[in-house]
JSON list of C-alpha atoms in Angstrom, two decimals:
[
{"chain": "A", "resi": 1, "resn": "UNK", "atom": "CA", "xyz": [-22.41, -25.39, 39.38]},
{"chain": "A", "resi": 2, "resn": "UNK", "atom": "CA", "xyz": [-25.30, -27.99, 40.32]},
{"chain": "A", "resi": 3, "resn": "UNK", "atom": "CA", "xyz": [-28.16, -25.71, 39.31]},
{"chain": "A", "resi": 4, "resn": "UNK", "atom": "CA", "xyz": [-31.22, -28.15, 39.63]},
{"chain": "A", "resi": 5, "resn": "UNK", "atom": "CA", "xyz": [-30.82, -31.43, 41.17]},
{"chain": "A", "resi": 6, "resn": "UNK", "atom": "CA", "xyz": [-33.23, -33.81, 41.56]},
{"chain": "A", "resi": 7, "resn": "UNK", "atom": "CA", "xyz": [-33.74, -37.45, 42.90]},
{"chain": "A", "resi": 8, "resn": "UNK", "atom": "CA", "xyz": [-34.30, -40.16, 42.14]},
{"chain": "A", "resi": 9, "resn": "UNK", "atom": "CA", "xyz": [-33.00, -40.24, 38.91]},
{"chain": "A", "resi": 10, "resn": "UNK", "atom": "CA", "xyz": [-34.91, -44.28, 38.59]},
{"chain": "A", "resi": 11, "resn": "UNK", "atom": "CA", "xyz": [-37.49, -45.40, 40.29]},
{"chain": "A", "resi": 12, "resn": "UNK", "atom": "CA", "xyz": [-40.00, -48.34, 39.93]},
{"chain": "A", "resi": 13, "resn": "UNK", "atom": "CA", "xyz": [-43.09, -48.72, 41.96]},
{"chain": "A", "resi": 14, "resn": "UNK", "atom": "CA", "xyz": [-46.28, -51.20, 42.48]},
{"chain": "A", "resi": 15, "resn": "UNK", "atom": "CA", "xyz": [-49.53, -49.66, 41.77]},
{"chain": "A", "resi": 16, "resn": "UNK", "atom": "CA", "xyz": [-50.85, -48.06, 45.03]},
{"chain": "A", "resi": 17, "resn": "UNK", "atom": "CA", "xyz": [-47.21, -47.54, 46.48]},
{"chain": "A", "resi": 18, "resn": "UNK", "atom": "CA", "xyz": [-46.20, -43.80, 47.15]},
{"chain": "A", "resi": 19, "resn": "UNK", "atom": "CA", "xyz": [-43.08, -42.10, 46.69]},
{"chain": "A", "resi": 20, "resn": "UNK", "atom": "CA", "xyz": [-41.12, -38.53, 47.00]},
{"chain": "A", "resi": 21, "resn": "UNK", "atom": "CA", "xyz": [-39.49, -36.66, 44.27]},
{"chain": "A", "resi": 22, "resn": "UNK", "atom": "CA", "xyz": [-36.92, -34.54, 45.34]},
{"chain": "A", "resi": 23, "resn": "UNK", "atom": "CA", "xyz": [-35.94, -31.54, 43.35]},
{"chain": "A", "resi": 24, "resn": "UNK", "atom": "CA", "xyz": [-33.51, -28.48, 44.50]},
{"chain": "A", "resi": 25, "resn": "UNK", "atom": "CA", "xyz": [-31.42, -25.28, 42.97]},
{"chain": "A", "resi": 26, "resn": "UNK", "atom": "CA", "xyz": [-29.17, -23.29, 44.05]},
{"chain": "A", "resi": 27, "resn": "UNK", "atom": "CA", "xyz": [-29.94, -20.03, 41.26]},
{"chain": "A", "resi": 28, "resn": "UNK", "atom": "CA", "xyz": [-31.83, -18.64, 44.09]},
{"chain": "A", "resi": 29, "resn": "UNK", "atom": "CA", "xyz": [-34.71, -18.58, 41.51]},
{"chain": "A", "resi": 30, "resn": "UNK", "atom": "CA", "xyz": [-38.33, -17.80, 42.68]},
{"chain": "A", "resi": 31, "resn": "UNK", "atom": "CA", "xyz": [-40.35, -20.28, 40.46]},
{"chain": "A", "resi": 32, "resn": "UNK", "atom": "CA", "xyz": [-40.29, -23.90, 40.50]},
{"chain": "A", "resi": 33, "resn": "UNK", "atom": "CA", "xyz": [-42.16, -25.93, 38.16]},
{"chain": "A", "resi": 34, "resn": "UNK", "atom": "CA", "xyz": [-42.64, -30.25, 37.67]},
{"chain": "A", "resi": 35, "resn": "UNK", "atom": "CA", "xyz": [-43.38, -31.37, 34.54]},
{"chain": "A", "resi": 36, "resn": "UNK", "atom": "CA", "xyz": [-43.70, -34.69, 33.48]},
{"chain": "A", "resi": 37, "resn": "UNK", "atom": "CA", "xyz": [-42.73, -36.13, 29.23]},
{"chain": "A", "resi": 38, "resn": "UNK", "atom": "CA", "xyz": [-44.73, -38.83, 27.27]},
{"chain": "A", "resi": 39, "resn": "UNK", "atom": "CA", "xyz": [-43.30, -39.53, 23.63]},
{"chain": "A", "resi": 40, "resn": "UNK", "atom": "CA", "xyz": [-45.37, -37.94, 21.60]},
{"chain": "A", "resi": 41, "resn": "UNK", "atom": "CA", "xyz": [-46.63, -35.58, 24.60]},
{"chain": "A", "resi": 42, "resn": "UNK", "atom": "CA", "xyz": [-44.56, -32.93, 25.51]},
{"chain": "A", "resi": 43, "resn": "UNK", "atom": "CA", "xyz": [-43.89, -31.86, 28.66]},
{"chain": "A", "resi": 44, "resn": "UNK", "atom": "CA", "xyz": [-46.96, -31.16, 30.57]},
{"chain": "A", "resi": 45, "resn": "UNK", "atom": "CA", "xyz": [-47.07, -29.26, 33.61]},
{"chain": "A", "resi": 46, "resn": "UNK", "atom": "CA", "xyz": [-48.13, -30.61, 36.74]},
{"chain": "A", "resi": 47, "resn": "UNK", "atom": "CA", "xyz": [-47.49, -27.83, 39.12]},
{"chain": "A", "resi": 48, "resn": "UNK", "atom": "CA", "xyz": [-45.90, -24.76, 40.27]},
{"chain": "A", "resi": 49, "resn": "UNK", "atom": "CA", "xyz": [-44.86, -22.36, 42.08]},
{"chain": "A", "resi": 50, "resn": "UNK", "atom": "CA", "xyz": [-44.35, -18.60, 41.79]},
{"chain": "A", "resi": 51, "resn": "UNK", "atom": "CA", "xyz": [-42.62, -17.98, 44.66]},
{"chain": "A", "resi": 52, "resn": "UNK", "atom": "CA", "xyz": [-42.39, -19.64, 47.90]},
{"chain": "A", "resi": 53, "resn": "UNK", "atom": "CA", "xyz": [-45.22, -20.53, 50.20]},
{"chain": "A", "resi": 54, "resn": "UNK", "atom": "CA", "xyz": [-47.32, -20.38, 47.37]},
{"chain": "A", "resi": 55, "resn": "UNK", "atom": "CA", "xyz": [-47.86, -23.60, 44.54]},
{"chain": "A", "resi": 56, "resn": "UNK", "atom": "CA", "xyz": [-50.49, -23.87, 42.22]},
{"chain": "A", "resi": 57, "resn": "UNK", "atom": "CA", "xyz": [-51.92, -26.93, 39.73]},
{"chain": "A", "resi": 58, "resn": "UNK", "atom": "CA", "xyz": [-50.95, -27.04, 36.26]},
{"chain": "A", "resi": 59, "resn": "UNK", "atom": "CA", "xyz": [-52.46, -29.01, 33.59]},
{"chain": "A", "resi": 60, "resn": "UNK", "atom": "CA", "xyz": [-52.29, -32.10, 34.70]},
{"chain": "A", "resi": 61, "resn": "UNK", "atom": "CA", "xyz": [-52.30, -32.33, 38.54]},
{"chain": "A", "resi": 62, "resn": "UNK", "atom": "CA", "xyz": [-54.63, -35.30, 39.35]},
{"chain": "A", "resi": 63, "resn": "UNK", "atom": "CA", "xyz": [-52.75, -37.81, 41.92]},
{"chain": "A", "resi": 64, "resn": "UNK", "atom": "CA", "xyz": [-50.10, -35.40, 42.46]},
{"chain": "A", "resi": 65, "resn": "UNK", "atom": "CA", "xyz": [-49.29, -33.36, 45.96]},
{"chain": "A", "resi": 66, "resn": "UNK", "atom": "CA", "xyz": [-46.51, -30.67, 45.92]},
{"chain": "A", "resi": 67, "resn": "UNK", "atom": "CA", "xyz": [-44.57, -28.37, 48.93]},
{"chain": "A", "resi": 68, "resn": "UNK", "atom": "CA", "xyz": [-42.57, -25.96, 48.70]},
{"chain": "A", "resi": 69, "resn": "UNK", "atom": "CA", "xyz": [-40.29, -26.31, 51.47]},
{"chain": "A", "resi": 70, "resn": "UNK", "atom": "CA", "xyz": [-38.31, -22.89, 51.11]},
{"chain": "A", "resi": 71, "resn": "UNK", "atom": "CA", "xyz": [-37.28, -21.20, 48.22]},
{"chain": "A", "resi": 72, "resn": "UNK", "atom": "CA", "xyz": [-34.65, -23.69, 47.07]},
{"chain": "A", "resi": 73, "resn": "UNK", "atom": "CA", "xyz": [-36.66, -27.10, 47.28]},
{"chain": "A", "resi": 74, "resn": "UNK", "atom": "CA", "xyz": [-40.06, -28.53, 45.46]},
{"chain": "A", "resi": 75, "resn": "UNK", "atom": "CA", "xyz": [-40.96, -31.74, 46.01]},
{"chain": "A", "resi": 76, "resn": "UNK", "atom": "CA", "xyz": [-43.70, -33.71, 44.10]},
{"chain": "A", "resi": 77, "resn": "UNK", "atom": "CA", "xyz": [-45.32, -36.65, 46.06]},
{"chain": "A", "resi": 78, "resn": "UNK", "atom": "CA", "xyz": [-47.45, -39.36, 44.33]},
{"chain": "A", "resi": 79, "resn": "UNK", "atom": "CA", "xyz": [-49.65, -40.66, 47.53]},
{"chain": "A", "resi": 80, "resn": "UNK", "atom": "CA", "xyz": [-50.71, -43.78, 45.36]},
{"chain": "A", "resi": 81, "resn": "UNK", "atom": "CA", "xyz": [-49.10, -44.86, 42.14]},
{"chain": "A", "resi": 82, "resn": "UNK", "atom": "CA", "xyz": [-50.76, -45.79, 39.31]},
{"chain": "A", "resi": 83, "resn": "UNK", "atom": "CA", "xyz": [-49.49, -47.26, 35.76]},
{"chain": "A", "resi": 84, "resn": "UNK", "atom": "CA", "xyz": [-50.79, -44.09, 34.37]},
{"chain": "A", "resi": 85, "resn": "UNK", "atom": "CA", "xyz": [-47.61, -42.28, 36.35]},
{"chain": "A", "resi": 86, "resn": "UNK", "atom": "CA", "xyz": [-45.30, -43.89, 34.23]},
{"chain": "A", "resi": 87, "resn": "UNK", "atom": "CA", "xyz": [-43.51, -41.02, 33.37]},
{"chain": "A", "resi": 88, "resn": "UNK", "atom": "CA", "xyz": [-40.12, -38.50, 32.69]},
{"chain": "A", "resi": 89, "resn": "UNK", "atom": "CA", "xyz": [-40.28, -36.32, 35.32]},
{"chain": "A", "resi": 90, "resn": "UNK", "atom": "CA", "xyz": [-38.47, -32.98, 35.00]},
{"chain": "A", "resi": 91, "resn": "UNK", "atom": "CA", "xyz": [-38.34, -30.10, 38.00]},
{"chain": "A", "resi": 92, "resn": "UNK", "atom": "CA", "xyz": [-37.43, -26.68, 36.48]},
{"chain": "A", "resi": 93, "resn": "UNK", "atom": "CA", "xyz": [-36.77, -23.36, 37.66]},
{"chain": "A", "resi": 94, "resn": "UNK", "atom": "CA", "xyz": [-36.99, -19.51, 36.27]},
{"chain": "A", "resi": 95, "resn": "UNK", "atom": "CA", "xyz": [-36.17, -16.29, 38.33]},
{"chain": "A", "resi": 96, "resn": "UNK", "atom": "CA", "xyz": [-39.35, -15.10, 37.04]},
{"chain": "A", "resi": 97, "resn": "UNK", "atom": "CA", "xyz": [-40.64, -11.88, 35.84]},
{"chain": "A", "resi": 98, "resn": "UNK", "atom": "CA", "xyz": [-41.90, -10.76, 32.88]},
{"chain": "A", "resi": 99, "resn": "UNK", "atom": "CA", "xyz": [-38.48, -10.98, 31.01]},
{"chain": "A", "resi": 100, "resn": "UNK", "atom": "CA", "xyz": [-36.80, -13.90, 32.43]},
{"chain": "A", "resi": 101, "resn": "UNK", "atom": "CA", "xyz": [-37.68, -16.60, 30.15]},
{"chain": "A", "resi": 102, "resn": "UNK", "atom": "CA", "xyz": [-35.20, -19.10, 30.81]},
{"chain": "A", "resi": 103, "resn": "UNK", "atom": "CA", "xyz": [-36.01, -22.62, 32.44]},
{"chain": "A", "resi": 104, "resn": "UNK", "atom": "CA", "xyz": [-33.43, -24.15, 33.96]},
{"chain": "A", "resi": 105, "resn": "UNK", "atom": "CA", "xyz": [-33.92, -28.16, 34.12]},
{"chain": "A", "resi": 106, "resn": "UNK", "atom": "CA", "xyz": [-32.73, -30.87, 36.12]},
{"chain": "A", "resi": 107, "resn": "UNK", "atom": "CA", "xyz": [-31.11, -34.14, 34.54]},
{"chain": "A", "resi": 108, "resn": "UNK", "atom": "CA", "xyz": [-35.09, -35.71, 34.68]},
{"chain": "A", "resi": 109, "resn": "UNK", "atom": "CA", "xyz": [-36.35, -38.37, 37.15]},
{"chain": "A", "resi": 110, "resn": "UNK", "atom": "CA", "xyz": [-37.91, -42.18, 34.94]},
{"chain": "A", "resi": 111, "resn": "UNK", "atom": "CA", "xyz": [-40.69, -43.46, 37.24]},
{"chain": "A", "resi": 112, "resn": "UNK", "atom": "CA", "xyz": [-42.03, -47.08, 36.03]},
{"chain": "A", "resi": 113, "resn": "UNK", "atom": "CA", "xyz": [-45.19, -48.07, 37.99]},
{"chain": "A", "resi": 114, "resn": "UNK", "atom": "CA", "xyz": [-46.05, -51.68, 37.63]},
{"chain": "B", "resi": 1, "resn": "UNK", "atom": "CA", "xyz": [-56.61, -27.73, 20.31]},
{"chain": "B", "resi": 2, "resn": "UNK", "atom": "CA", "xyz": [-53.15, -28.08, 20.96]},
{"chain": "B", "resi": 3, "resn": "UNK", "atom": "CA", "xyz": [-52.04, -24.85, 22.77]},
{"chain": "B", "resi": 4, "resn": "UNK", "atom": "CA", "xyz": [-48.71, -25.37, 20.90]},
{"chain": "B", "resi": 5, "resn": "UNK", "atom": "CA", "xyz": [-48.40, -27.15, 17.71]},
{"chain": "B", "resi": 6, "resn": "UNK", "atom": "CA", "xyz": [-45.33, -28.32, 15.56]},
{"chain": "B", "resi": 7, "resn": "UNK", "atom": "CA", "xyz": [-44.91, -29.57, 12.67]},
{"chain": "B", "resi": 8, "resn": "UNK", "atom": "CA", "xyz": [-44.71, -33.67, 13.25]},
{"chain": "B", "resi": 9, "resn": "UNK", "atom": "CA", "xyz": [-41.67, -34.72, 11.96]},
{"chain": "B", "resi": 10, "resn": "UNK", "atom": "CA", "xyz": [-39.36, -36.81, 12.36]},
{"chain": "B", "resi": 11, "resn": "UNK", "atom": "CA", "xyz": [-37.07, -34.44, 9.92]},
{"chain": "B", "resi": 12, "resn": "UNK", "atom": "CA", "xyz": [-34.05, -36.83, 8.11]},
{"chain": "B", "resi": 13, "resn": "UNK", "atom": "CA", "xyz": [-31.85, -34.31, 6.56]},
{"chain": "B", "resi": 14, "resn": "UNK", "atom": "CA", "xyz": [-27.91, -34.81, 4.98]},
{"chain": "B", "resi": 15, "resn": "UNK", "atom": "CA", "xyz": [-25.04, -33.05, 6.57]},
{"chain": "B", "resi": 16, "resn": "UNK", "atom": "CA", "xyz": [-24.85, -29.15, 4.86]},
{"chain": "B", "resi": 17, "resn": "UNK", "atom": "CA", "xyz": [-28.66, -28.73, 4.61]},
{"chain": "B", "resi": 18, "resn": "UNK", "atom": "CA", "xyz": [-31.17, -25.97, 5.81]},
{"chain": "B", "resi": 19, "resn": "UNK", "atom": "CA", "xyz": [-33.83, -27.12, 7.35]},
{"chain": "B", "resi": 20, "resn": "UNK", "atom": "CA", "xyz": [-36.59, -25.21, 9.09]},
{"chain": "B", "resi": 21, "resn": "UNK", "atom": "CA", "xyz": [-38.86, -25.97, 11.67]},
{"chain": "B", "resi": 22, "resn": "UNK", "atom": "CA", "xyz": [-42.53, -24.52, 12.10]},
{"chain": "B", "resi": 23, "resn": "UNK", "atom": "CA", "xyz": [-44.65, -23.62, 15.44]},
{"chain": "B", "resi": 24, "resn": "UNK", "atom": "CA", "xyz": [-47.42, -22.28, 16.08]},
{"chain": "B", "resi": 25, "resn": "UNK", "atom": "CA", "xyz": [-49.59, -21.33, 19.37]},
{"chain": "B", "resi": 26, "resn": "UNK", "atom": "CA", "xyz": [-52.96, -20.04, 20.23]},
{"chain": "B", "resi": 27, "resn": "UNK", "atom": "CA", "xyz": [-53.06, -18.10, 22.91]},
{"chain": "B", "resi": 28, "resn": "UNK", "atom": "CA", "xyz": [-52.48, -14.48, 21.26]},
{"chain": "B", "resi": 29, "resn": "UNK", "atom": "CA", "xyz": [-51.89, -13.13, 24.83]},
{"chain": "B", "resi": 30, "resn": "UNK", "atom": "CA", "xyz": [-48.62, -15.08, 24.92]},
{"chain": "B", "resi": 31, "resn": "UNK", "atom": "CA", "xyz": [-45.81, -13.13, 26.49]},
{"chain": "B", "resi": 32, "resn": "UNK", "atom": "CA", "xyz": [-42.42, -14.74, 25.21]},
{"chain": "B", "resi": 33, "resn": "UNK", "atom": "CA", "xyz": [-41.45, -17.19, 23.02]},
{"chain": "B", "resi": 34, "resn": "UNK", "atom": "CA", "xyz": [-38.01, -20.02, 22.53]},
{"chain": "B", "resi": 35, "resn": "UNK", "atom": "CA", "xyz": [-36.79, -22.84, 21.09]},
{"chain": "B", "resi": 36, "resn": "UNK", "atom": "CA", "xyz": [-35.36, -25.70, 23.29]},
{"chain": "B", "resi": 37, "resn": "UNK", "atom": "CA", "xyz": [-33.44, -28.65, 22.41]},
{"chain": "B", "resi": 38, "resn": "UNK", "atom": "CA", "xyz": [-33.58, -31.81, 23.73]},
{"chain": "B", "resi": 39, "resn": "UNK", "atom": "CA", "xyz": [-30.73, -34.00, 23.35]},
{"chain": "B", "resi": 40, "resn": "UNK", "atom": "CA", "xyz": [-32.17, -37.97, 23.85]},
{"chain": "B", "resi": 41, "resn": "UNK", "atom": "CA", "xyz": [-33.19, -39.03, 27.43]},
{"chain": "B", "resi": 42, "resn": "UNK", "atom": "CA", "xyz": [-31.74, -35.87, 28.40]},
{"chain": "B", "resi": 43, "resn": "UNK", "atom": "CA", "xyz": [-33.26, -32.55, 29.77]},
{"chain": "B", "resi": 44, "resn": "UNK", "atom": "CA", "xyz": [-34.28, -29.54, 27.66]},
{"chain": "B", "resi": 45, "resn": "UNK", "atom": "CA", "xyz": [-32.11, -26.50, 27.51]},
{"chain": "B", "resi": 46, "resn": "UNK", "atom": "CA", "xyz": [-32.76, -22.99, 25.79]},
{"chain": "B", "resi": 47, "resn": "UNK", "atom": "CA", "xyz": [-31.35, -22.89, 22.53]},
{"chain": "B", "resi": 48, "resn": "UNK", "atom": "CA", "xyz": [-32.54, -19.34, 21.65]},
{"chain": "B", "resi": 49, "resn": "UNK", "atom": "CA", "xyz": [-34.95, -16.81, 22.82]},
{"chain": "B", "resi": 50, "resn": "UNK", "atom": "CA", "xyz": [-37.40, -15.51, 19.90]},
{"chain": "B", "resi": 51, "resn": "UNK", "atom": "CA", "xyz": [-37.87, -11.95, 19.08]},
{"chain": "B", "resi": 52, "resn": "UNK", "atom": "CA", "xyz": [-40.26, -9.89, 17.26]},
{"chain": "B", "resi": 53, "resn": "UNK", "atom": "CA", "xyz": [-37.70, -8.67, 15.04]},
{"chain": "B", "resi": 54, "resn": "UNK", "atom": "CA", "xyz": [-36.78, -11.81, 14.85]},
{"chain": "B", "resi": 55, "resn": "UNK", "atom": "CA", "xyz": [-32.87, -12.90, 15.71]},
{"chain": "B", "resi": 56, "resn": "UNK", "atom": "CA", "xyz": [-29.70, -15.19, 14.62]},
{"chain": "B", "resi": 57, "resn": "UNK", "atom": "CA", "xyz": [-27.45, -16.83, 16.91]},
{"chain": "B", "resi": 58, "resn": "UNK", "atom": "CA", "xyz": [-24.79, -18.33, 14.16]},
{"chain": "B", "resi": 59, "resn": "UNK", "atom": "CA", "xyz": [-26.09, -21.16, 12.24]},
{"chain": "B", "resi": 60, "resn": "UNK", "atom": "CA", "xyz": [-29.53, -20.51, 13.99]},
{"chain": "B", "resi": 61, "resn": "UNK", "atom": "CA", "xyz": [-32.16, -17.99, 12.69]},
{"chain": "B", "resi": 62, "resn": "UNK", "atom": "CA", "xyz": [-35.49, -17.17, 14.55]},
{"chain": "B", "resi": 63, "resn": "UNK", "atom": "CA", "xyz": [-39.07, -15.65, 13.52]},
{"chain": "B", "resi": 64, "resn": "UNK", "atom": "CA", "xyz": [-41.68, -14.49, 15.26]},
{"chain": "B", "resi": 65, "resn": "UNK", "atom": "CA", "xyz": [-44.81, -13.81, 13.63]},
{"chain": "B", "resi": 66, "resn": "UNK", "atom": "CA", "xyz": [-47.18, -12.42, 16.27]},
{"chain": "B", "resi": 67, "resn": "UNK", "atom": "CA", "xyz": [-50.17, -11.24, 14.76]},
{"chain": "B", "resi": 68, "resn": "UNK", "atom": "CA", "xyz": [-50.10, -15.17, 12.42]},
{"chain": "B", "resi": 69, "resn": "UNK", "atom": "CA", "xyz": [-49.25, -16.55, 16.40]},
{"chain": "B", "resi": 70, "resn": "UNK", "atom": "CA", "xyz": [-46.04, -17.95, 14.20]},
{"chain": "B", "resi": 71, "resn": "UNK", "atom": "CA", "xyz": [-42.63, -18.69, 15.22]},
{"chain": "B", "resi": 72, "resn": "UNK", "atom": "CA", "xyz": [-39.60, -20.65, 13.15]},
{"chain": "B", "resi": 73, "resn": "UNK", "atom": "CA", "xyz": [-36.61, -21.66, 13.63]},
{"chain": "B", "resi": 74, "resn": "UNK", "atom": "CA", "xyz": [-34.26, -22.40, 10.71]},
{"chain": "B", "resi": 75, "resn": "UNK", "atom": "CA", "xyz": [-30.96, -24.16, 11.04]},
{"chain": "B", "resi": 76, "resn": "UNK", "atom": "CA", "xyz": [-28.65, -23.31, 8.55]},
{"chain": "B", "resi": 77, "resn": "UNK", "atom": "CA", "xyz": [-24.84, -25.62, 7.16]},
{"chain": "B", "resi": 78, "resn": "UNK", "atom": "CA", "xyz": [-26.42, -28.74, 9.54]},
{"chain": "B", "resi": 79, "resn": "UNK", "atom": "CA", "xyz": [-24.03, -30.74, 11.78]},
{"chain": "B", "resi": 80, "resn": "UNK", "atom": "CA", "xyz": [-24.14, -34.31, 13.07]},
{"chain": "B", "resi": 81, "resn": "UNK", "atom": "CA", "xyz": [-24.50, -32.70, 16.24]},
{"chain": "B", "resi": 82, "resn": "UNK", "atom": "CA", "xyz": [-27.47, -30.71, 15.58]},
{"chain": "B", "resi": 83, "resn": "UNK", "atom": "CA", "xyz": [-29.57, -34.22, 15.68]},
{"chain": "B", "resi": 84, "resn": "UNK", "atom": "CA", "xyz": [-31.58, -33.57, 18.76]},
{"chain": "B", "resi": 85, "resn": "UNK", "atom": "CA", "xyz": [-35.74, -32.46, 19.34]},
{"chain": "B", "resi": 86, "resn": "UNK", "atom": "CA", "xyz": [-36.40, -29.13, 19.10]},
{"chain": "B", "resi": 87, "resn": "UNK", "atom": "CA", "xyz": [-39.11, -27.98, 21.41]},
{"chain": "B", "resi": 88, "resn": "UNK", "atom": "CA", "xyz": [-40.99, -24.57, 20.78]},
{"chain": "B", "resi": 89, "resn": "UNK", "atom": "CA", "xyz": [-42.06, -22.70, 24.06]},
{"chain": "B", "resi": 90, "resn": "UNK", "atom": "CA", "xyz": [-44.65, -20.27, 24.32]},
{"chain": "B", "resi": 91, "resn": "UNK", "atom": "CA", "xyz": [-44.31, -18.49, 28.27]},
{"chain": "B", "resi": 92, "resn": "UNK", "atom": "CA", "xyz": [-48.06, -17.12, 28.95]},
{"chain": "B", "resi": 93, "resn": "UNK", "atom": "CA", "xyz": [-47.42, -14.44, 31.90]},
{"chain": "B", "resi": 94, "resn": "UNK", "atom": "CA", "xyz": [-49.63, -14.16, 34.62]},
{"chain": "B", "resi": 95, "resn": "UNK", "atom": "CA", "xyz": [-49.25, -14.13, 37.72]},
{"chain": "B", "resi": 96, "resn": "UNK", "atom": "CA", "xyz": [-46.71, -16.04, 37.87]},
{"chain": "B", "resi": 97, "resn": "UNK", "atom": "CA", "xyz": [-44.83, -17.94, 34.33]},
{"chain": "B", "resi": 98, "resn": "UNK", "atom": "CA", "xyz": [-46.46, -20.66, 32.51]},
{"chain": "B", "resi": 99, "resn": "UNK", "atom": "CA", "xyz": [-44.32, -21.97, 30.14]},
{"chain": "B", "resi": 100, "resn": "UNK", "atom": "CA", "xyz": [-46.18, -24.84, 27.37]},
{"chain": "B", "resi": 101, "resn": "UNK", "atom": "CA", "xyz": [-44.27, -26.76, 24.99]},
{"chain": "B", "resi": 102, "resn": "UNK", "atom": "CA", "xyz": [-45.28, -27.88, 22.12]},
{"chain": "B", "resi": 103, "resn": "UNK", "atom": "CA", "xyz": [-44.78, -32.12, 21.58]},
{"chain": "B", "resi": 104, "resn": "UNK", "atom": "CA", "xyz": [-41.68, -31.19, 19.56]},
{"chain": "B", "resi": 105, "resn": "UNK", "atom": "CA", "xyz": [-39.69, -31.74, 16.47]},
{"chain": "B", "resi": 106, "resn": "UNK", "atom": "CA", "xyz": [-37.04, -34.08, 16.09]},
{"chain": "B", "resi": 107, "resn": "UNK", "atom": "CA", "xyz": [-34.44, -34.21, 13.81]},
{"chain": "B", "resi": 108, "resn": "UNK", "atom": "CA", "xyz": [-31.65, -36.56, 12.32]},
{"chain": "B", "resi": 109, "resn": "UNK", "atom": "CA", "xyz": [-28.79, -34.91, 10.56]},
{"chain": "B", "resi": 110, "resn": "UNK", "atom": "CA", "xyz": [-27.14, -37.89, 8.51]},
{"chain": "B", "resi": 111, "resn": "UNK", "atom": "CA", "xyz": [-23.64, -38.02, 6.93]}
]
């Protein structure tokens, strides 16, 4: 019963480096989602995707890339990390529709950029 | 304007108490609506769906107040283990889901 798995789960970078986050589920769910958690925050989305082939920005998508590789993996790229990236990041998933309301959340990925 | 607000907290309440937690969104085209707990460092999961009618699940009790753009959540007999942030979730259907939390609510139970 994985459901969503994501790497890293810790990961510290130097301002400018770039990194991967990894992020799969096996619910066979259409929609994928990244967010990312600063205390006092919430969770703010970065981007999505409805289905595959298709991703779209969220509310905060600036320095971000995203693919959608097939319908079980999203992966969220930062090209060049900045302090500001410091972060919780969370990958989600919903089998979408107008009734399904349940996100389904991996275990959360800490990013420290020096 | 927060899309989502909550009421600030923290919330320090003794073991036994009712305590009740307040949301509210603005976006009165807002599809569904949940609570989510958070347990510390660790990733939210549903706790309950919220319906118009509104709806109990045990100790839990939820309230949805659509044309106020209102929802509560009241926890009922508190446990130890109920400590934990409670996240309200507005979904906003479009073409695809957009879920937005609000910053959350967190709450001690003490013994």
């Amino acid at each position: 019963n994985a459901g969503v798995t994501q790497t890293p789960k810790f990961q510290v970078l130097k301002t400018g480096q770039s990194m991967t986050l990894q992020c799969a589920q096996d619910m066979n769910h259409n929609s994928m989602y990244w967010y990312r958690q600063d205390p006092g925050m919430g969770l703010r989305l970065i981007y999505y995707s409805a289905s595959e082939g298709t991703t779209d920005k969220g509310e905060v998508p600036n320095g971000y890339n995203v693919s959608r590789l097939n319908k079980r993996e999203f992966s969220l790229r930062l090209e060049s990390a900045a302090p500001s990236q410091t972060s919780v990041y969370f990958c989600a998933s919903s089998g979408g529709g107008r009734d399904t309301g349940e996100l389904f959340f991996g275990e959360g990925s800490r990013l420290t950029v020096l | 304007r927060k899309e989502v607000e909550q009421d600030p907290g923290p919330f320090n309440v003794p073991e036994g108490a009712t305590v009740a937690f307040n949301c509210t969104y603005s976006n009165s085209a807002s599809q569904s609506f949940f609570w989510y707990r958070q347990d510390c460092r660790k990733e939210p999961k549903l706790l309950m769906s919220v319906y118009s009618s509104g709806n109990e699940d045990g100790r839990f009790t939820a309230q949805l107040n659509r044309a106020s753009q209102y929802i509560s959540l009241l926890i009922r007999d508190s446990k130890l283990s109920d400590s934990a942030t409670y996240l309200c979730v507005v979904n906003e259907v479009f073409h695809g889901q957009n879920f937005v939390f609000g910053p959350g609510t967190r709450l001690s139970v003490l013994p």
